Amino acid sequence: MIRVLLADDENLIRSALRALLSLEDGIEVVAEAATADEALAMARAHTPDVAVLDLQLPDRDGIALAADLRRELPSCRTMIVTSHGRPGYLKRALAGGVGGFLPKTVSASVLAQVVRTVHEGGRYVDPELAAEAISAGDSPLTAREADVLELAAEGAPVEEIARRAALTPGTVRNYLSSAASKLGAANRHEAVHVARRHGWI
Amino acid sequence: MIRVLLADDENLIRSALRALLSLEDGIEVVAEAATADEALAMARAHTPDVAVLDLQLPDRDGIALAADLRRELPSCRTMIVTSHGRPGYLKRALAGGVGGFLPKTVSASVLAQVVRTVHEGGRYVDPELAAEAISAGDSPLTAREADVLELAAEGAPVEEIARRAALTPGTVRNYLSSAASKLGAANRHEAVHVARRHGWI
DNA sequence: GCGTGCCCGTGACATTCGTCATGGCCGGGC
DNA sequence: GCCCGGCCATGACGAATGTCACGGGCACGC
């Protein structure tokens, strides 16, 4: 019996997934959590074999949670399920030792199959997502450029970004400018969109 | 037996919901669809009693779909389930005759209960969402302001917005300016964020 | 009929933004 | 040791943007 931990902040989805997995032979959902902290606590208490994590949790993202789980419970394998299949996340997840990465568009049978694969130490990545990730490649942005672009995401003026990043307004504009040109965007706001789409910020 | 149509573009969620609802007494999922068009076709073929619709479908949103369904199949009641509980959508949905509006954070039992309530002609709105909607109030934007702001959402320059809206650049700037001031934003990009958060665009 | 609000436009102004050139400081690779 | 690339900054210029004042047309309610 594969013992599964489910972490998703959306109650409905979580219990629906539970219902779905419970129909499968050899799979048992032993714990549920709505937040990353809760998931960690549940994992300690129930020592699941596989943790199925939503990418976006209220307190931190599923990838960070997966890293925590690996540290605390090395025997527990992890997989990420998400609505937003951004390539950047996939890369981060794989680098962090996550065993599976699926969009929520896959069918139920695929989910169950991947739980089994991951449990056996295998890896599975949605082919479509993998293709996107390969074609998207690495972020061309430097760490600082990404920082600044992130702060620009809410439409704040340069002045405020500069304060929040502890930089001069001039420097901020330079970074934004170079980021936008690297991303092929006409201005920073378009750049934000491009970077978001690729999962680079 | 309440005959239910399920529309959600995420395969996993859809079949999970199906599994969940199938566990309930007196509820039967008779059709599933991944797009609005597909949902319409399925509704014609299966004449469900209640349609459970995701807010965001690939071709158009769940509220528009609900309106189509009401026109084509007046006997079929509709309810919306969503991850993004923006107040503006709730208002639009209710105005369009939708019987239920739920965030995906509710529990499974609530979902089933709401399906029953809606089937009997009742209405149900998540209390938290309702509170948000009331406090958020109506959009202060005029139709045109909202249009223009929408076009500005992707970071396009004024020039392009003007072309796409068949307006003069000057007029566009006036609209954006007044929209931003109404929303208490320092610039149009911040205004886009505010309007998005409230569900006004 | 008259005010009011939305629609659309013009023109002018100050501010912000995007771009470029330039320079110094660091750390890593050859 | 030297070059390169990332990091941070300055200054300056033109272009885009935000703001304001003002005008006309149109529909609506009173």
GROMACS .gro file of C-alpha atoms (C1' of nucleotides) in nm:
model
  462
    1MET     CA    1   0.000   0.000   0.000
    2ILE     CA    2   0.141   0.338  -0.100
    3ARG     CA    3   0.076   0.590   0.175
    4VAL     CA    4   0.009   0.935   0.031
    5LEU     CA    5   0.013   1.284   0.181
    6LEU     CA    6  -0.197   1.545   0.000
    7ALA     CA    7  -0.122   1.916   0.025
    8ASP     CA    8  -0.347   2.169  -0.147
    9ASP     CA    9  -0.498   2.484  -0.009
   10GLU     CA   10  -0.822   2.430  -0.196
   11ASN     CA   11  -1.039   2.213   0.017
   12LEU     CA   12  -1.257   2.102  -0.268
   13ILE     CA   13  -0.968   1.995  -0.487
   14ARG     CA   14  -0.795   1.824  -0.202
   15SER     CA   15  -1.088   1.612  -0.100
   16ALA     CA   16  -1.170   1.546  -0.463
   17LEU     CA   17  -0.818   1.421  -0.521
   18ARG     CA   18  -0.850   1.209  -0.213
   19ALA     CA   19  -1.167   1.054  -0.348
   20LEU     CA   20  -0.995   0.992  -0.677
   21LEU     CA   21  -0.683   0.831  -0.535
   22SER     CA   22  -0.885   0.623  -0.293
   23LEU     CA   23  -1.047   0.452  -0.589
   24GLU     CA   24  -0.706   0.323  -0.697
   25ASP     CA   25  -0.574  -0.010  -0.584
   26GLY     CA   26  -0.269   0.004  -0.366
   27ILE     CA   27  -0.295   0.374  -0.287
   28GLU     CA   28  -0.410   0.515   0.043
   29VAL     CA   29  -0.432   0.880   0.140
   30VAL     CA   30  -0.312   0.897   0.497
   31ALA     CA   31  -0.296   1.272   0.552
   32GLU     CA   32  -0.412   1.603   0.410
   33ALA     CA   33  -0.285   1.955   0.460
   34ALA     CA   34  -0.386   2.302   0.344
   35THR     CA   35  -0.056   2.476   0.413
   36ALA     CA   36   0.311   2.390   0.390
   37ASP     CA   37   0.361   2.402   0.765
   38GLU     CA   38   0.064   2.180   0.818
   39ALA     CA   39   0.200   1.940   0.558
   40LEU     CA   40   0.533   1.919   0.737
   41ALA     CA   41   0.362   1.841   1.065
   42MET     CA   42   0.142   1.580   0.903
   43ALA     CA   43   0.440   1.423   0.734
   44ARG     CA   44   0.623   1.391   1.065
   45ALA     CA   45   0.318   1.231   1.221
   46HIS     CA   46   0.225   0.994   0.941
   47THR     CA   47   0.550   0.926   0.751
   48PRO     CA   48   0.389   0.898   0.407
   49ASP     CA   49   0.563   0.730   0.113
   50VAL     CA   50   0.470   0.993  -0.140
   51ALA     CA   51   0.372   1.359  -0.097
   52VAL     CA   52   0.147   1.509  -0.365
   53LEU     CA   53   0.191   1.885  -0.339
   54ASP     CA   54   0.018   2.175  -0.502
   55LEU     CA   55   0.260   2.428  -0.645
   56GLN     CA   56   0.098   2.721  -0.474
   57LEU     CA   57   0.037   2.701  -0.102
   58PRO     CA   58  -0.052   2.997   0.117
   59ASP     CA   59   0.269   3.007   0.317
   60ARG     CA   60   0.530   2.905   0.061
   61ASP     CA   61   0.544   2.722  -0.267
   62GLY     CA   62   0.535   2.347  -0.317
   63ILE     CA   63   0.894   2.332  -0.432
   64ALA     CA   64   1.022   2.483  -0.109
   65LEU     CA   65   0.800   2.246   0.082
   66ALA     CA   66   0.939   1.952  -0.112
   67ALA     CA   67   1.290   2.056  -0.012
   68ASP     CA   68   1.184   2.073   0.353
   69LEU     CA   69   1.028   1.731   0.327
   70ARG     CA   70   1.340   1.581   0.178
   71ARG     CA   71   1.541   1.717   0.466
   72GLU     CA   72   1.306   1.600   0.736
   73LEU     CA   73   1.183   1.279   0.583
   74PRO     CA   74   1.427   1.151   0.323
   75SER     CA   75   1.225   0.835   0.272
   76CYS     CA   76   0.927   1.037   0.148
   77ARG     CA   77   0.924   1.105  -0.225
   78THR     CA   78   0.759   1.418  -0.358
   79MET     CA   79   0.563   1.524  -0.663
   80ILE     CA   80   0.412   1.856  -0.767
   81VAL     CA   81   0.071   1.913  -0.920
   82THR     CA   82  -0.015   2.255  -1.054
   83SER     CA   83  -0.254   2.463  -1.259
   84HIS     CA   84   0.020   2.685  -1.387
   85GLY     CA   85   0.276   2.487  -1.575
   86ARG     CA   86   0.548   2.743  -1.603
   87PRO     CA   87   0.880   2.608  -1.730
   88GLY     CA   88   1.087   2.787  -1.467
   89TYR     CA   89   0.913   2.610  -1.186
   90LEU     CA   90   0.973   2.276  -1.346
   91LYS     CA   91   1.344   2.340  -1.357
   92ARG     CA   92   1.354   2.448  -0.996
   93ALA     CA   93   1.149   2.150  -0.891
   94LEU     CA   94   1.368   1.897  -1.067
   95ALA     CA   95   1.680   2.060  -0.929
   96GLY     CA   96   1.525   2.029  -0.583
   97GLY     CA   97   1.481   1.655  -0.614
   98VAL     CA   98   1.111   1.645  -0.690
   99GLY     CA   99   1.011   1.315  -0.848
  100GLY     CA  100   0.711   1.419  -1.050
  101PHE     CA  101   0.570   1.735  -1.204
  102LEU     CA  102   0.222   1.739  -1.353
  103PRO     CA  103  -0.027   1.997  -1.473
  104LYS     CA  104  -0.380   1.951  -1.345
  105THR     CA  105  -0.493   1.890  -1.699
  106VAL     CA  106  -0.375   1.529  -1.694
  107SER     CA  107  -0.619   1.247  -1.645
  108ALA     CA  108  -0.681   1.067  -1.318
  109SER     CA  109  -0.518   0.747  -1.436
  110VAL     CA  110  -0.198   0.935  -1.517
  111LEU     CA  111  -0.195   1.081  -1.169
  112ALA     CA  112  -0.226   0.742  -1.006
  113GLN     CA  113   0.036   0.596  -1.236
  114VAL     CA  114   0.278   0.874  -1.155
  115VAL     CA  115   0.224   0.824  -0.784
  116ARG     CA  116   0.331   0.465  -0.835
  117THR     CA  117   0.627   0.557  -1.052
  118VAL     CA  118   0.750   0.816  -0.805
  119HIS     CA  119   0.705   0.575  -0.519
  120GLU     CA  120   0.938   0.332  -0.689
  121GLY     CA  121   1.200   0.602  -0.716
  122GLY     CA  122   1.123   0.687  -1.074
  123ARG     CA  123   1.067   1.029  -1.221
  124TYR     CA  124   0.790   1.164  -1.436
  125VAL     CA  125   0.748   1.498  -1.605
  126ASP     CA  126   0.456   1.592  -1.822
  127PRO     CA  127   0.585   1.574  -2.180
  128GLU     CA  128   0.424   1.899  -2.284
  129LEU     CA  129   0.573   2.084  -1.990
  130ALA     CA  130   0.910   1.928  -2.058
  131ALA     CA  131   0.898   2.047  -2.417
  132GLU     CA  132   0.812   2.397  -2.304
  133ALA     CA  133   1.090   2.398  -2.050
  134ILE     CA  134   1.345   2.290  -2.306
  135SER     CA  135   1.237   2.547  -2.560
  136ALA     CA  136   1.216   2.818  -2.295
  137GLY     CA  137   1.561   2.740  -2.164
  138ASP     CA  138   1.731   2.918  -1.879
  139SER     CA  139   1.650   3.263  -1.762
  140PRO     CA  140   1.870   3.515  -1.938
  141LEU     CA  141   1.834   3.750  -1.644
  142THR     CA  142   2.099   3.808  -1.382
  143ALA     CA  143   1.995   3.772  -1.019
  144ARG     CA  144   1.968   4.145  -0.971
  145GLU     CA  145   1.771   4.199  -1.287
  146ALA     CA  146   1.522   3.940  -1.176
  147ASP     CA  147   1.495   4.103  -0.833
  148VAL     CA  148   1.425   4.441  -0.975
  149LEU     CA  149   1.182   4.310  -1.231
  150GLU     CA  150   0.998   4.131  -0.955
  151LEU     CA  151   0.955   4.455  -0.768
  152ALA     CA  152   0.835   4.623  -1.084
  153ALA     CA  153   0.565   4.363  -1.125
  154GLU     CA  154   0.299   4.553  -0.935
  155GLY     CA  155   0.341   4.864  -1.140
  156ALA     CA  156   0.539   5.058  -0.883
  157PRO     CA  157   0.731   5.358  -1.014
  158VAL     CA  158   1.109   5.345  -1.038
  159GLU     CA  159   1.141   5.563  -0.731
  160GLU     CA  160   0.975   5.305  -0.508
  161ILE     CA  161   1.155   5.010  -0.660
  162ALA     CA  162   1.480   5.187  -0.592
  163ARG     CA  163   1.390   5.233  -0.227
  164ARG     CA  164   1.274   4.876  -0.185
  165ALA     CA  165   1.583   4.736  -0.353
  166ALA     CA  166   1.818   4.983  -0.186
  167LEU     CA  167   1.944   5.108  -0.521
  168THR     CA  168   1.963   5.438  -0.702
  169PRO     CA  169   1.679   5.511  -0.941
  170GLY     CA  170   1.932   5.527  -1.220
  171THR     CA  171   2.057   5.178  -1.151
  172VAL     CA  172   1.706   5.047  -1.137
  173ARG     CA  173   1.634   5.190  -1.478
  174ASN     CA  174   1.948   5.036  -1.615
  175TYR     CA  175   1.853   4.694  -1.486
  176LEU     CA  176   1.499   4.722  -1.610
  177SER     CA  177   1.619   4.838  -1.943
  178SER     CA  178   1.863   4.553  -1.987
  179ALA     CA  179   1.608   4.302  -1.861
  180ALA     CA  180   1.349   4.428  -2.108
  181SER     CA  181   1.593   4.409  -2.396
  182LYS     CA  182   1.700   4.057  -2.300
  183LEU     CA  183   1.336   3.953  -2.294
  184GLY     CA  184   1.253   4.124  -2.619
  185ALA     CA  185   1.004   4.351  -2.450
  186ALA     CA  186   0.933   4.712  -2.537
  187ASN     CA  187   0.902   4.819  -2.176
  188ARG     CA  188   0.931   4.681  -1.828
  189HIS     CA  189   0.567   4.593  -1.797
  190GLU     CA  190   0.577   4.376  -2.101
  191ALA     CA  191   0.900   4.234  -1.964
  192VAL     CA  192   0.719   4.138  -1.645
  193HIS     CA  193   0.463   3.950  -1.851
  194VAL     CA  194   0.724   3.764  -2.050
  195ALA     CA  195   0.925   3.671  -1.743
  196ARG     CA  196   0.611   3.555  -1.565
  197ARG     CA  197   0.508   3.339  -1.854
  198HIS     CA  198   0.845   3.169  -1.848
  199GLY     CA  199   0.847   3.132  -1.472
  200TRP     CA  200   1.160   3.342  -1.441
  201ILE     CA  201   1.029   3.568  -1.169
  202MET     CA  202  -3.157   1.179  -0.898
  203ILE     CA  203  -2.995   1.514  -0.977
  204ARG     CA  204  -2.823   1.497  -1.315
  205VAL     CA  205  -2.507   1.707  -1.318
  206LEU     CA  206  -2.292   1.847  -1.599
  207LEU     CA  207  -1.930   1.923  -1.508
  208ALA     CA  208  -1.724   2.178  -1.699
  209ASP     CA  209  -1.360   2.236  -1.610
  210ASP     CA  210  -1.060   2.250  -1.837
  211GLU     CA  211  -0.842   2.069  -1.587
  212ASN     CA  212  -0.887   1.703  -1.644
  213LEU     CA  213  -0.764   1.604  -1.304
  214ILE     CA  214  -0.993   1.839  -1.120
  215ARG     CA  215  -1.287   1.744  -1.333
  216SER     CA  216  -1.258   1.373  -1.280
  217ALA     CA  217  -1.178   1.429  -0.915
  218LEU     CA  218  -1.496   1.632  -0.876
  219ARG     CA  219  -1.681   1.360  -1.056
  220ALA     CA  220  -1.550   1.102  -0.811
  221LEU     CA  221  -1.648   1.326  -0.526
  222LEU     CA  222  -2.001   1.395  -0.642
  223SER     CA  223  -2.056   1.034  -0.732
  224LEU     CA  224  -2.011   0.945  -0.367
  225GLU     CA  225  -2.314   1.157  -0.281
  226ASP     CA  226  -2.659   1.013  -0.267
  227GLY     CA  227  -2.899   1.146  -0.523
  228ILE     CA  228  -2.636   1.305  -0.743
  229GLU     CA  229  -2.518   1.167  -1.074
  230VAL     CA  230  -2.263   1.318  -1.309
  231VAL     CA  231  -2.403   1.263  -1.656
  232ALA     CA  232  -2.160   1.467  -1.866
  233GLU     CA  233  -1.821   1.634  -1.857
  234ALA     CA  234  -1.667   1.904  -2.072
  235ALA     CA  235  -1.332   2.080  -2.095
  236THR     CA  236  -1.449   2.383  -2.290
  237ALA     CA  237  -1.756   2.604  -2.302
  238ASP     CA  238  -1.851   2.489  -2.651
  239GLU     CA  239  -1.816   2.129  -2.549
  240ALA     CA  240  -2.028   2.198  -2.243
  241LEU     CA  241  -2.305   2.346  -2.456
  242ALA     CA  242  -2.305   2.045  -2.683
  243MET     CA  243  -2.310   1.806  -2.389
  244ALA     CA  244  -2.591   1.999  -2.228
  245ARG     CA  245  -2.800   1.969  -2.542
  246ALA     CA  246  -2.734   1.599  -2.559
  247HIS     CA  247  -2.786   1.514  -2.192
  248THR     CA  248  -3.020   1.785  -2.055
  249PRO     CA  249  -2.865   1.798  -1.708
  250ASP     CA  250  -3.045   1.947  -1.409
  251VAL     CA  251  -2.749   2.137  -1.275
  252ALA     CA  252  -2.433   2.258  -1.448
  253VAL     CA  253  -2.123   2.299  -1.232
  254LEU     CA  254  -1.893   2.533  -1.420
  255ASP     CA  255  -1.539   2.645  -1.365
  256LEU     CA  256  -1.500   3.021  -1.390
  257GLN     CA  257  -1.213   3.003  -1.634
  258LEU     CA  258  -1.257   2.793  -1.944
  259PRO     CA  259  -1.027   2.809  -2.246
  260ASP     CA  260  -1.278   2.958  -2.487
  261ARG     CA  261  -1.480   3.190  -2.267
  262ASP     CA  262  -1.559   3.231  -1.901
  263GLY     CA  263  -1.806   3.032  -1.698
  264ILE     CA  264  -2.043   3.324  -1.658
  265ALA     CA  265  -2.084   3.367  -2.031
  266LEU     CA  266  -2.134   2.995  -2.061
  267ALA     CA  267  -2.400   3.006  -1.791
  268ALA     CA  268  -2.584   3.270  -1.989
  269ASP     CA  269  -2.570   3.054  -2.301
  270LEU     CA  270  -2.699   2.758  -2.106
  271ARG     CA  271  -2.990   2.955  -1.968
  272ARG     CA  272  -3.088   3.055  -2.317
  273GLU     CA  273  -3.062   2.710  -2.465
  274LEU     CA  274  -3.174   2.503  -2.172
  275PRO     CA  275  -3.381   2.711  -1.931
  276SER     CA  276  -3.453   2.408  -1.716
  277CYS     CA  277  -3.087   2.364  -1.634
  278ARG     CA  278  -2.965   2.557  -1.333
  279THR     CA  279  -2.607   2.675  -1.314
  280MET     CA  280  -2.340   2.725  -1.053
  281ILE     CA  281  -1.984   2.851  -1.070
  282VAL     CA  282  -1.680   2.708  -0.894
  283THR     CA  283  -1.356   2.898  -0.901
  284SER     CA  284  -1.007   2.934  -0.761
  285HIS     CA  285  -1.014   3.309  -0.797
  286GLY     CA  286  -1.295   3.455  -0.595
  287ARG     CA  287  -1.295   3.806  -0.728
  288PRO     CA  288  -1.591   4.014  -0.619
  289GLY     CA  289  -1.663   4.153  -0.965
  290TYR     CA  290  -1.720   3.810  -1.107
  291LEU     CA  291  -1.964   3.727  -0.835
  292LYS     CA  292  -2.171   4.030  -0.920
  293ARG     CA  293  -2.169   3.951  -1.289
  294ALA     CA  294  -2.258   3.590  -1.219
  295LEU     CA  295  -2.551   3.674  -0.997
  296ALA     CA  296  -2.677   3.931  -1.245
  297GLY     CA  297  -2.658   3.660  -1.511
  298GLY     CA  298  -2.885   3.428  -1.318
  299VAL     CA  299  -2.624   3.192  -1.179
  300GLY     CA  300  -2.759   2.998  -0.881
  301GLY     CA  301  -2.442   2.930  -0.688
  302PHE     CA  302  -2.095   3.077  -0.659
  303LEU     CA  303  -1.824   2.896  -0.465
  304PRO     CA  304  -1.450   2.917  -0.420
  305LYS     CA  305  -1.266   2.587  -0.449
  306THR     CA  306  -1.164   2.620  -0.087
  307VAL     CA  307  -1.501   2.496   0.038
  308SER     CA  308  -1.543   2.142   0.159
  309ALA     CA  309  -1.689   1.860  -0.045
  310SER     CA  310  -2.003   1.841   0.163
  311VAL     CA  311  -2.075   2.207   0.097
  312LEU     CA  312  -2.040   2.149  -0.275
  313ALA     CA  313  -2.289   1.864  -0.271
  314GLN     CA  314  -2.526   2.062  -0.055
  315VAL     CA  315  -2.510   2.357  -0.289
  316VAL     CA  316  -2.578   2.135  -0.587
  317ARG     CA  317  -2.896   2.027  -0.412
  318THR     CA  318  -2.993   2.380  -0.312
  319VAL     CA  319  -2.940   2.512  -0.662
  320HIS     CA  320  -3.132   2.223  -0.807
  321GLU     CA  321  -3.432   2.319  -0.599
  322GLY     CA  322  -3.416   2.669  -0.735
  323GLY     CA  323  -3.233   2.813  -0.437
  324ARG     CA  324  -2.926   3.030  -0.440
  325TYR     CA  325  -2.603   3.002  -0.253
  326VAL     CA  326  -2.306   3.232  -0.236
  327ASP     CA  327  -1.999   3.171  -0.029
  328PRO     CA  328  -2.030   3.405   0.273
  329GLU     CA  329  -1.672   3.520   0.258
  330LEU     CA  330  -1.700   3.606  -0.108
  331ALA     CA  331  -2.026   3.785  -0.046
  332ALA     CA  332  -1.863   3.996   0.224
  333GLU     CA  333  -1.579   4.085  -0.010
  334ALA     CA  334  -1.818   4.176  -0.286
  335ILE     CA  335  -2.015   4.404  -0.061
  336SER     CA  336  -1.710   4.578   0.075
  337ALA     CA  337  -1.557   4.608  -0.271
  338GLY     CA  338  -1.872   4.756  -0.414
  339ASP     CA  339  -1.933   4.844  -0.774
  340SER     CA  340  -1.669   4.928  -1.024
  341PRO     CA  341  -1.615   5.303  -1.033
  342LEU     CA  342  -1.497   5.276  -1.391
  343THR     CA  343  -1.705   5.369  -1.691
  344ALA     CA  344  -1.735   5.112  -1.969
  345ARG     CA  345  -1.478   5.287  -2.181
  346GLU     CA  346  -1.232   5.328  -1.900
  347ALA     CA  347  -1.255   4.957  -1.827
  348ASP     CA  348  -1.204   4.875  -2.197
  349VAL     CA  349  -0.896   5.085  -2.225
  350LEU     CA  350  -0.755   4.961  -1.898
  351GLU     CA  351  -0.805   4.606  -2.017
  352LEU     CA  352  -0.603   4.677  -2.327
  353ALA     CA  353  -0.334   4.834  -2.114
  354ALA     CA  354  -0.309   4.518  -1.907
  355GLU     CA  355  -0.034   4.356  -2.112
  356GLY     CA  356   0.190   4.656  -2.093
  357ALA     CA  357   0.120   4.781  -2.443
  358PRO     CA  358   0.216   5.143  -2.512
  359VAL     CA  359  -0.054   5.408  -2.551
  360GLU     CA  360  -0.002   5.411  -2.925
  361GLU     CA  361  -0.109   5.049  -2.962
  362ILE     CA  362  -0.397   5.077  -2.719
  363ALA     CA  363  -0.524   5.370  -2.922
  364ARG     CA  364  -0.514   5.167  -3.241
  365ARG     CA  365  -0.681   4.866  -3.087
  366ALA     CA  366  -0.953   5.077  -2.929
  367ALA     CA  367  -0.993   5.302  -3.233
  368LEU     CA  368  -0.922   5.611  -3.027
  369THR     CA  369  -0.675   5.895  -3.032
  370PRO     CA  370  -0.370   5.852  -2.811
  371GLY     CA  371  -0.476   6.162  -2.623
  372THR     CA  372  -0.814   6.018  -2.538
  373VAL     CA  373  -0.656   5.696  -2.425
  374ARG     CA  374  -0.434   5.886  -2.191
  375ASN     CA  375  -0.727   6.075  -2.051
  376TYR     CA  376  -0.916   5.755  -1.982
  377LEU     CA  377  -0.618   5.584  -1.828
  378SER     CA  378  -0.551   5.886  -1.617
  379SER     CA  379  -0.905   5.908  -1.486
  380ALA     CA  380  -0.921   5.534  -1.429
  381ALA     CA  381  -0.598   5.541  -1.231
  382SER     CA  382  -0.717   5.829  -1.017
  383LYS     CA  383  -1.049   5.659  -0.950
  384LEU     CA  384  -0.865   5.348  -0.840
  385GLY     CA  385  -0.618   5.537  -0.629
  386ALA     CA  386  -0.328   5.417  -0.838
  387ALA     CA  387  -0.018   5.615  -0.922
  388ASN     CA  388  -0.006   5.490  -1.280
  389ARG     CA  389  -0.198   5.271  -1.518
  390HIS     CA  390  -0.004   4.958  -1.437
  391GLU     CA  391  -0.088   4.981  -1.073
  392ALA     CA  392  -0.443   5.057  -1.181
  393VAL     CA  393  -0.452   4.734  -1.379
  394HIS     CA  394  -0.352   4.543  -1.067
  395VAL     CA  395  -0.614   4.709  -0.852
  396ALA     CA  396  -0.888   4.653  -1.108
  397ARG     CA  397  -0.784   4.290  -1.152
  398ARG     CA  398  -0.790   4.229  -0.781
  399HIS     CA  399  -1.144   4.360  -0.765
  400GLY     CA  400  -1.255   4.172  -1.073
  401TRP     CA  401  -1.342   4.491  -1.253
  402ILE     CA  402  -1.160   4.406  -1.573
  403DG     C1'  403  -3.550   7.262  -2.199
  404DC     C1'  404  -3.171   7.213  -1.903
  405DG     C1'  405  -2.843   7.005  -1.630
  406DT     C1'  406  -2.548   6.600  -1.580
  407DG     C1'  407  -2.257   6.239  -1.704
  408DC     C1'  408  -2.036   5.975  -2.044
  409DC     C1'  409  -1.798   5.980  -2.481
  410DC     C1'  410  -1.423   6.166  -2.773
  411DG     C1'  411  -1.102   6.493  -2.898
  412DT     C1'  412  -0.711   6.879  -2.873
  413DG     C1'  413  -0.319   7.116  -2.684
  414DA     C1'  414   0.031   7.213  -2.349
  415DC     C1'  415   0.311   7.108  -1.957
  416DA     C1'  416   0.586   6.860  -1.610
  417DT     C1'  417   0.728   6.420  -1.486
  418DT     C1'  418   0.869   5.968  -1.559
  419DC     C1'  419   1.083   5.629  -1.840
  420DG     C1'  420   1.399   5.411  -2.183
  421DT     C1'  421   1.852   5.441  -2.372
  422DC     C1'  422   2.323   5.522  -2.407
  423DA     C1'  423   2.795   5.636  -2.270
  424DT     C1'  424   3.097   5.607  -1.909
  425DG     C1'  425   3.329   5.470  -1.493
  426DG     C1'  426   3.462   5.217  -1.057
  427DC     C1'  427   3.450   4.791  -0.775
  428DC     C1'  428   3.470   4.313  -0.732
  429DG     C1'  429   3.534   3.791  -0.825
  430DG     C1'  430   3.636   3.402  -1.139
  431DG     C1'  431   3.867   3.194  -1.533
  432DC     C1'  432   4.257   3.178  -1.862
  433DG     C1'  433   4.827   3.931  -1.423
  434DC     C1'  434   4.466   4.037  -1.724
  435DC     C1'  435   4.018   4.015  -1.918
  436DC     C1'  436   3.541   3.954  -1.863
  437DG     C1'  437   3.104   3.980  -1.662
  438DG     C1'  438   2.811   4.105  -1.294
  439DC     C1'  439   2.712   4.485  -0.983
  440DC     C1'  440   2.637   4.980  -0.878
  441DA     C1'  441   2.640   5.445  -0.999
  442DT     C1'  442   2.614   5.912  -1.265
  443DG     C1'  443   2.464   6.220  -1.622
  444DA     C1'  444   2.221   6.347  -2.025
  445DC     C1'  445   1.889   6.313  -2.407
  446DG     C1'  446   1.462   6.204  -2.637
  447DA     C1'  447   1.041   5.963  -2.606
  448DA     C1'  448   0.648   5.808  -2.354
  449DT     C1'  449   0.339   5.909  -1.996
  450DG     C1'  450   0.047   6.160  -1.646
  451DT     C1'  451  -0.210   6.578  -1.566
  452DC     C1'  452  -0.486   6.964  -1.656
  453DA     C1'  453  -0.790   7.273  -1.902
  454DC     C1'  454  -1.094   7.300  -2.241
  455DG     C1'  455  -1.419   7.196  -2.620
  456DG     C1'  456  -1.824   6.953  -2.870
  457DG     C1'  457  -2.172   6.577  -2.925
  458DC     C1'  458  -2.508   6.272  -2.731
  459DA     C1'  459  -2.839   6.034  -2.420
  460DC     C1'  460  -3.084   6.053  -1.999
  461DG     C1'  461  -3.373   6.218  -1.622
  462DC     C1'  462  -3.615   6.591  -1.416
   0.00000   0.00000   0.00000
